[in-house]
Amino acid sequence: MHNARAVAPLLAALLLATSPLAAQAQRSTPMALPISSTIPAAQDVPYPGTMGLDIDATDVARGVYRVTQTIPVRPGASDFVLLLPQWLPGNHSPTGNAALINDLRFTANGKPLAWRRDPVDVYAFHVAIPDSAREVTARFVHTSPLQSSEGRITMTREMLNLQWEKMSLYPAGFYVRQIKVKPTVKFPEGWTVFTALDGRSTKGSTVSWAATEYDALVDSPVFAGKHAVRTDIGHGVWMDAIADKPELLAIAPNRMQTYRNLTDEALALFGARHFDHYDFLLALTDRMGSIGLEHHRSSENQYEPRDWIEWDKMDWDHNVIPHEFVHSWNGKYRRPADLWTPDYRTPMQDSLLWVYEGQTQFWGYVLAARSGVQNKQTVLDMFAAAAATYSEGQPGRGWRSVEDTTNDPIINRRRPVPYTSLTRSEDYYTEGALVWLEADQVIRQGTRGARGLDDFARAFFGMRDGDWGELTYDFDEVVRTLNAVYPYDWATFLTTRIKTPGQPAPLAGIEQAGYRLVWKDKPNSYDEGRYGNVKSTNLAYSLGLSLDGDGKVTGVRWDSPAFDAGLVTGSQIIAINEVAYSADEIKSAITAAKGGKEPLRLIVKRGDSVRTVPVDWHGGLRYPWLEKTTKGEAGLDRLLAPKVRK
């Protein structure tokens, strides 16, 4: 038997320890450690010496780039910090992938050096260097993703896309335009190499280029491939194409002529050029990853493999070329002041992407039609697809402005979300284009056709012919230039449409240009092509969902009939009205239910659950089109008509 007198004090202590007061008294309260940066800010002074960058890109079977880089050590350097680019131009976000840099080792004077990754900025490497060191050698491998689930594939057994910023380091504390580098790459035997870099020399399969500024190197990627062709399209502009198979390069001469027309039309539009030469780097592939990325003197572009040999069928896929070409003027030469950065560590601010990307989207559409790179009808259909997105079924417009969507490259980076119509996405592209179409029509109507957005493009992007640098701008300069073209309350116009949520659908430009958005029971050519290419069934404007080839739901429009019925992404439709699912069957069922009263009955599998889901929709199939509202030539017809006559 326990001694009661001994147990009593223990019980009292236990009760005290479990009381609220005791629990509060024993709650630990740590204090935050100060976060201090030891990485020097970028200064606009020359870095001493020239870096050497040697890359072995021959291991195409395993998708490996082997890198050896020599970096001069500036005299008196006590803390040698090297940076991997993080905030990447054209990505508008911190998309540098440090995880693909592996087996990293540093040496000096033939001896290994200790290094550590910065605990706050994980893209920075602190290297311990001896006083005798005059240069540091870095050796590492960059591994291309081998499957799309690992990231964008940049190397296949037929081609590669070498992006220097993904596999090079640079010294901290300097503007990247003040750092010199001399690049050398060894390619697979017999491959053809394309880039905008100057001063090329070749020895066997090894190619070197003249020393250049680090920012110019990053802005000059490489396409190389086993099957390749280069075509002069005039004005110092070249079409450099690589393909999965040689027969995919057999473009008809009249189709190649459309790219020559594009060059003519772009130079006529802007009235100046901000490059000494320009290379369209084009990959006709479904093996290497998709890309459309702008550079000052080149662009990275991907087409579906058969785009050139099935030109008309693939017309929907051709817009990346005119879009990225426009960026040489809009984005690379004229750049928002808050987006321009002195290095690839300084965060970018994207508030003016509705100019950078939105007006590029607009001119990409217009120049595609003017040049014949795309049919006029395809371009009208692209405008229709954009207008439909905002005309109905996007409740996100009620709470989120176009300007706020310019943050999407940073906060989302094009990752899938459950309800895009509620969250919105990078709408500064296509809604921006529709706002610029309205601006064009305001100018044309106000000047009785004497002026248009062409005049703004020439004044804003076409200044300083021959300047190959970067010229920054802000919102006020955009407004001033518009007012110089046509006096109007442009500040209010743009503030209302771009910076203010809850605005009407941006259809005014289409309507003022003599067209209107209408709905038909079959897809327009653009939607038919892009959805058919990935075997997707788009029912966004009827049931309110999209489906892959197996009937799996890939998107649901917020507040749509499908949403109200509880359908979500990832669920799979296995039957419609007791008939096994197929794309044709669900479209036939929607058509048959038009004007009726009985709901569609879908058998839906979600996880291990199968249930019957009634969907109440009787409006039939609906797809967006533009329909002309005037007789004869409308304003949009004039906008899309060629300006350079042959």
mmCIF file of C-alpha atoms in Angstrom, residues 1-8:
data_model
loop_
_atom_site.group_PDB
_atom_site.id
_atom_site.type_symbol
_atom_site.label_atom_id
_atom_site.label_comp_id
_atom_site.label_asym_id
_atom_site.label_seq_id
_atom_site.Cartn_x
_atom_site.Cartn_y
_atom_site.Cartn_z
ATOM 1 C CA MET A 1 0.000 0.000 0.000
ATOM 2 C CA HIS A 2 1.355 3.523 -0.999
ATOM 3 C CA ASN A 3 1.980 6.153 1.626
ATOM 4 C CA ALA A 4 -0.865 8.701 1.234
ATOM 5 C CA ARG A 5 1.269 11.530 2.586
ATOM 6 C CA ALA A 6 3.929 10.884 -0.079
ATOM 7 C CA VAL A 7 1.399 10.679 -2.931
ATOM 8 C CA ALA A 8 -0.481 13.874 -2.085
#
